[in-house]
mmCIF file of the C-alpha atoms, coordinates in Angstrom:
data_MODEL
# 
_entry.id   MODEL 
# 
loop_
_atom_site.group_PDB 
_atom_site.id 
_atom_site.type_symbol 
_atom_site.label_atom_id 
_atom_site.label_alt_id 
_atom_site.label_comp_id 
_atom_site.label_asym_id 
_atom_site.label_entity_id 
_atom_site.label_seq_id 
_atom_site.pdbx_PDB_ins_code 
_atom_site.Cartn_x 
_atom_site.Cartn_y 
_atom_site.Cartn_z 
_atom_site.occupancy 
_atom_site.B_iso_or_equiv 
_atom_site.pdbx_formal_charge 
_atom_site.auth_seq_id 
_atom_site.auth_comp_id 
_atom_site.auth_asym_id 
_atom_site.auth_atom_id 
_atom_site.pdbx_PDB_model_num 
ATOM 1  C CA . UNK A 1 1  ? 12.100  -15.734 -0.595  1.00 0.00 ? 1  UNK A CA 1 
ATOM 2  C CA . UNK A 1 2  ? 12.059  -15.378 3.122   1.00 0.00 ? 2  UNK A CA 1 
ATOM 3  C CA . UNK A 1 3  ? 9.563   -12.652 3.174   1.00 0.00 ? 3  UNK A CA 1 
ATOM 4  C CA . UNK A 1 4  ? 6.911   -14.736 0.726   1.00 0.00 ? 4  UNK A CA 1 
ATOM 5  C CA . UNK A 1 5  ? 7.779   -17.669 3.594   1.00 0.00 ? 5  UNK A CA 1 
ATOM 6  C CA . UNK A 1 6  ? 6.707   -15.652 6.674   1.00 0.00 ? 6  UNK A CA 1 
ATOM 7  C CA . UNK A 1 7  ? 3.306   -14.031 4.817   1.00 0.00 ? 7  UNK A CA 1 
ATOM 8  C CA . UNK A 1 8  ? 2.257   -17.764 4.202   1.00 0.00 ? 8  UNK A CA 1 
ATOM 9  C CA . UNK A 1 9  ? 2.830   -18.152 8.029   1.00 0.00 ? 9  UNK A CA 1 
ATOM 10 C CA . UNK A 1 10 ? 0.959   -15.325 9.753   1.00 0.00 ? 10 UNK A CA 1 
ATOM 11 C CA . UNK A 1 11 ? -2.726  -14.991 9.108   1.00 0.00 ? 11 UNK A CA 1 
ATOM 12 C CA . UNK A 1 12 ? -4.260  -11.776 8.004   1.00 0.00 ? 12 UNK A CA 1 
ATOM 13 C CA . UNK A 1 13 ? -7.338  -11.433 7.834   1.00 0.00 ? 13 UNK A CA 1 
ATOM 14 C CA . UNK A 1 14 ? -7.090  -8.609  5.303   1.00 0.00 ? 14 UNK A CA 1 
ATOM 15 C CA . UNK A 1 15 ? -6.335  -9.522  2.522   1.00 0.00 ? 15 UNK A CA 1 
ATOM 16 C CA . UNK A 1 16 ? -3.493  -11.516 -0.048  1.00 0.00 ? 16 UNK A CA 1 
ATOM 17 C CA . UNK A 1 17 ? 0.132   -11.547 1.763   1.00 0.00 ? 17 UNK A CA 1 
ATOM 18 C CA . UNK A 1 18 ? 2.115   -12.287 -1.800  1.00 0.00 ? 18 UNK A CA 1 
ATOM 19 C CA . UNK A 1 19 ? 1.374   -10.339 -4.906  1.00 0.00 ? 19 UNK A CA 1 
ATOM 20 C CA . UNK A 1 20 ? -0.515  -12.415 -7.450  1.00 0.00 ? 20 UNK A CA 1 
ATOM 21 C CA . UNK A 1 21 ? 0.040   -9.904  -10.153 1.00 0.00 ? 21 UNK A CA 1 
ATOM 22 C CA . UNK A 1 22 ? 3.968   -10.119 -9.290  1.00 0.00 ? 22 UNK A CA 1 
ATOM 23 C CA . UNK A 1 23 ? 3.757   -13.662 -9.514  1.00 0.00 ? 23 UNK A CA 1 
ATOM 24 C CA . UNK A 1 24 ? 2.197   -13.651 -12.442 1.00 0.00 ? 24 UNK A CA 1 
ATOM 25 C CA . UNK A 1 25 ? 4.325   -10.716 -14.412 1.00 0.00 ? 25 UNK A CA 1 
ATOM 26 C CA . UNK A 1 26 ? 7.447   -12.261 -13.317 1.00 0.00 ? 26 UNK A CA 1 
ATOM 27 C CA . UNK A 1 27 ? 6.141   -16.305 -14.514 1.00 0.00 ? 27 UNK A CA 1 
ATOM 28 C CA . UNK A 1 28 ? 5.158   -14.513 -18.142 1.00 0.00 ? 28 UNK A CA 1 
ATOM 29 C CA . UNK A 1 29 ? 8.851   -12.903 -18.280 1.00 0.00 ? 29 UNK A CA 1 
ATOM 30 C CA . UNK A 1 30 ? 10.650  -16.041 -17.605 1.00 0.00 ? 30 UNK A CA 1 
ATOM 31 C CA . UNK A 1 31 ? 8.211   -17.908 -20.458 1.00 0.00 ? 31 UNK A CA 1 
ATOM 32 C CA . UNK A 1 32 ? 9.505   -15.739 -22.812 1.00 0.00 ? 32 UNK A CA 1 
ATOM 33 C CA . UNK A 1 33 ? 12.939  -15.415 -22.322 1.00 0.00 ? 33 UNK A CA 1 
ATOM 34 C CA . UNK A 1 34 ? 13.190  -19.708 -21.443 1.00 0.00 ? 34 UNK A CA 1 
ATOM 35 C CA . UNK A 1 35 ? 14.803  -21.509 -24.235 1.00 0.00 ? 35 UNK A CA 1 
ATOM 36 C CA . UNK A 1 36 ? 13.513  -24.094 -25.673 1.00 0.00 ? 36 UNK A CA 1 
ATOM 37 C CA . UNK A 1 37 ? 14.261  -28.051 -23.937 1.00 0.00 ? 37 UNK A CA 1 
ATOM 38 C CA . UNK A 1 38 ? 15.529  -25.542 -20.839 1.00 0.00 ? 38 UNK A CA 1 
ATOM 39 C CA . UNK A 1 39 ? 13.377  -27.739 -18.575 1.00 0.00 ? 39 UNK A CA 1 
ATOM 40 C CA . UNK A 1 40 ? 14.402  -26.508 -15.509 1.00 0.00 ? 40 UNK A CA 1 
ATOM 41 C CA . UNK A 1 41 ? 13.371  -22.846 -16.262 1.00 0.00 ? 41 UNK A CA 1 
ATOM 42 C CA . UNK A 1 42 ? 10.090  -23.980 -17.696 1.00 0.00 ? 42 UNK A CA 1 
ATOM 43 C CA . UNK A 1 43 ? 9.295   -26.401 -14.209 1.00 0.00 ? 43 UNK A CA 1 
ATOM 44 C CA . UNK A 1 44 ? 10.210  -23.377 -12.471 1.00 0.00 ? 44 UNK A CA 1 
ATOM 45 C CA . UNK A 1 45 ? 7.442   -21.357 -14.250 1.00 0.00 ? 45 UNK A CA 1 
ATOM 46 C CA . UNK A 1 46 ? 4.936   -23.557 -13.618 1.00 0.00 ? 46 UNK A CA 1 
ATOM 47 C CA . UNK A 1 47 ? 5.360   -24.026 -9.788  1.00 0.00 ? 47 UNK A CA 1 
ATOM 48 C CA . UNK A 1 48 ? 5.584   -19.951 -9.743  1.00 0.00 ? 48 UNK A CA 1 
ATOM 49 C CA . UNK A 1 49 ? 2.234   -19.835 -11.570 1.00 0.00 ? 49 UNK A CA 1 
ATOM 50 C CA . UNK A 1 50 ? 0.962   -22.160 -9.307  1.00 0.00 ? 50 UNK A CA 1 
ATOM 51 C CA . UNK A 1 51 ? 1.537   -20.221 -6.936  1.00 0.00 ? 51 UNK A CA 1 
ATOM 52 C CA . UNK A 1 52 ? -0.493  -17.201 -8.311  1.00 0.00 ? 52 UNK A CA 1 
ATOM 53 C CA . UNK A 1 53 ? -3.582  -19.563 -9.247  1.00 0.00 ? 53 UNK A CA 1 
ATOM 54 C CA . UNK A 1 54 ? -2.928  -20.399 -5.392  1.00 0.00 ? 54 UNK A CA 1 
ATOM 55 C CA . UNK A 1 55 ? -3.419  -17.460 -4.420  1.00 0.00 ? 55 UNK A CA 1 
ATOM 56 C CA . UNK A 1 56 ? -5.874  -15.983 -6.427  1.00 0.00 ? 56 UNK A CA 1 
ATOM 57 C CA . UNK A 1 57 ? -8.172  -18.717 -5.255  1.00 0.00 ? 57 UNK A CA 1 
ATOM 58 C CA . UNK A 1 58 ? -7.330  -17.946 -1.604  1.00 0.00 ? 58 UNK A CA 1 
ATOM 59 C CA . UNK A 1 59 ? -8.131  -14.056 -2.520  1.00 0.00 ? 59 UNK A CA 1 
ATOM 60 C CA . UNK A 1 60 ? -11.585 -15.137 -3.513  1.00 0.00 ? 60 UNK A CA 1 
ATOM 61 C CA . UNK A 1 61 ? -12.619 -17.162 -0.914  1.00 0.00 ? 61 UNK A CA 1 
ATOM 62 C CA . UNK A 1 62 ? -14.164 -16.248 2.573   1.00 0.00 ? 62 UNK A CA 1 
ATOM 63 C CA . UNK A 1 63 ? -10.254 -15.928 3.733   1.00 0.00 ? 63 UNK A CA 1 
ATOM 64 C CA . UNK A 1 64 ? -11.152 -17.645 7.152   1.00 0.00 ? 64 UNK A CA 1 
ATOM 65 C CA . UNK A 1 65 ? -8.350  -18.741 9.367   1.00 0.00 ? 65 UNK A CA 1 
ATOM 66 C CA . UNK A 1 66 ? -8.775  -22.781 7.728   1.00 0.00 ? 66 UNK A CA 1 
ATOM 67 C CA . UNK A 1 67 ? -8.784  -21.072 4.209   1.00 0.00 ? 67 UNK A CA 1 
ATOM 68 C CA . UNK A 1 68 ? -5.558  -19.697 5.054   1.00 0.00 ? 68 UNK A CA 1 
ATOM 69 C CA . UNK A 1 69 ? -4.053  -22.659 6.559   1.00 0.00 ? 69 UNK A CA 1 
ATOM 70 C CA . UNK A 1 70 ? -4.961  -24.656 3.772   1.00 0.00 ? 70 UNK A CA 1 
ATOM 71 C CA . UNK A 1 71 ? -3.595  -21.689 1.278   1.00 0.00 ? 71 UNK A CA 1 
ATOM 72 C CA . UNK A 1 72 ? -0.247  -21.280 3.801   1.00 0.00 ? 72 UNK A CA 1 
ATOM 73 C CA . UNK A 1 73 ? 0.548   -24.950 3.758   1.00 0.00 ? 73 UNK A CA 1 
ATOM 74 C CA . UNK A 1 74 ? 0.112   -25.264 -0.451  1.00 0.00 ? 74 UNK A CA 1 
ATOM 75 C CA . UNK A 1 75 ? 2.188   -21.714 -0.603  1.00 0.00 ? 75 UNK A CA 1 
ATOM 76 C CA . UNK A 1 76 ? 5.282   -23.164 1.382   1.00 0.00 ? 76 UNK A CA 1 
ATOM 77 C CA . UNK A 1 77 ? 4.992   -26.227 -0.289  1.00 0.00 ? 77 UNK A CA 1 
ATOM 78 C CA . UNK A 1 78 ? 5.516   -24.409 -3.624  1.00 0.00 ? 78 UNK A CA 1 
ATOM 79 C CA . UNK A 1 79 ? 7.713   -21.594 -2.173  1.00 0.00 ? 79 UNK A CA 1 
ATOM 80 C CA . UNK A 1 80 ? 10.254  -24.931 -1.118  1.00 0.00 ? 80 UNK A CA 1 
ATOM 81 C CA . UNK A 1 81 ? 10.015  -26.161 -4.787  1.00 0.00 ? 81 UNK A CA 1 
ATOM 82 C CA . UNK A 1 82 ? 11.085  -22.755 -5.875  1.00 0.00 ? 82 UNK A CA 1 
ATOM 83 C CA . UNK A 1 83 ? 13.420  -22.672 -3.239  1.00 0.00 ? 83 UNK A CA 1 
ATOM 84 C CA . UNK A 1 84 ? 14.967  -25.785 -4.477  1.00 0.00 ? 84 UNK A CA 1 
ATOM 85 C CA . UNK A 1 85 ? 15.147  -25.238 -7.787  1.00 0.00 ? 85 UNK A CA 1 
ATOM 86 C CA . UNK A 1 86 ? 16.786  -21.522 -7.674  1.00 0.00 ? 86 UNK A CA 1 
ATOM 87 C CA . UNK A 1 87 ? 19.507  -23.164 -5.271  1.00 0.00 ? 87 UNK A CA 1 
ATOM 88 C CA . UNK A 1 88 ? 20.411  -25.624 -8.004  1.00 0.00 ? 88 UNK A CA 1 
ATOM 89 C CA . UNK A 1 89 ? 20.085  -23.268 -10.633 1.00 0.00 ? 89 UNK A CA 1 
ATOM 90 C CA . UNK A 1 90 ? 22.496  -20.279 -8.784  1.00 0.00 ? 90 UNK A CA 1 
ATOM 91 C CA . UNK A 1 91 ? 23.626  -21.633 -5.687  1.00 0.00 ? 91 UNK A CA 1 
ATOM 92 C CA . UNK A 1 92 ? 22.911  -20.689 -2.403  1.00 0.00 ? 92 UNK A CA 1 
ATOM 93 C CA . UNK A 1 93 ? 20.230  -18.158 -1.425  1.00 0.00 ? 93 UNK A CA 1 
ATOM 94 C CA . UNK A 1 94 ? 21.827  -14.944 1.031   1.00 0.00 ? 94 UNK A CA 1 
ATOM 95 C CA . UNK A 1 95 ? 20.961  -15.704 4.465   1.00 0.00 ? 95 UNK A CA 1 
ATOM 96 C CA . UNK A 1 96 ? 17.560  -13.381 5.430   1.00 0.00 ? 96 UNK A CA 1 
# 
């Protein structure tokens, strides 16, 4: 997660710093394995896919610095949610 957070903080006009397809594949995999009634994993998948959609929107835009700043803040908020859900599910994450 630290790599994803770092990518959302450093502007790169050449492209999207967080892989969209990887997020989508992970979300699809987790959707398949999650058990009915397990709301915490379903919520994790929703947030993960929101991050993928935010990345797609940014990628399709002009990718200006102001676009990056907007996307970066959204991405950091979503990553914070994912970090919190991960910690509550599996415990503390290792330090970067």
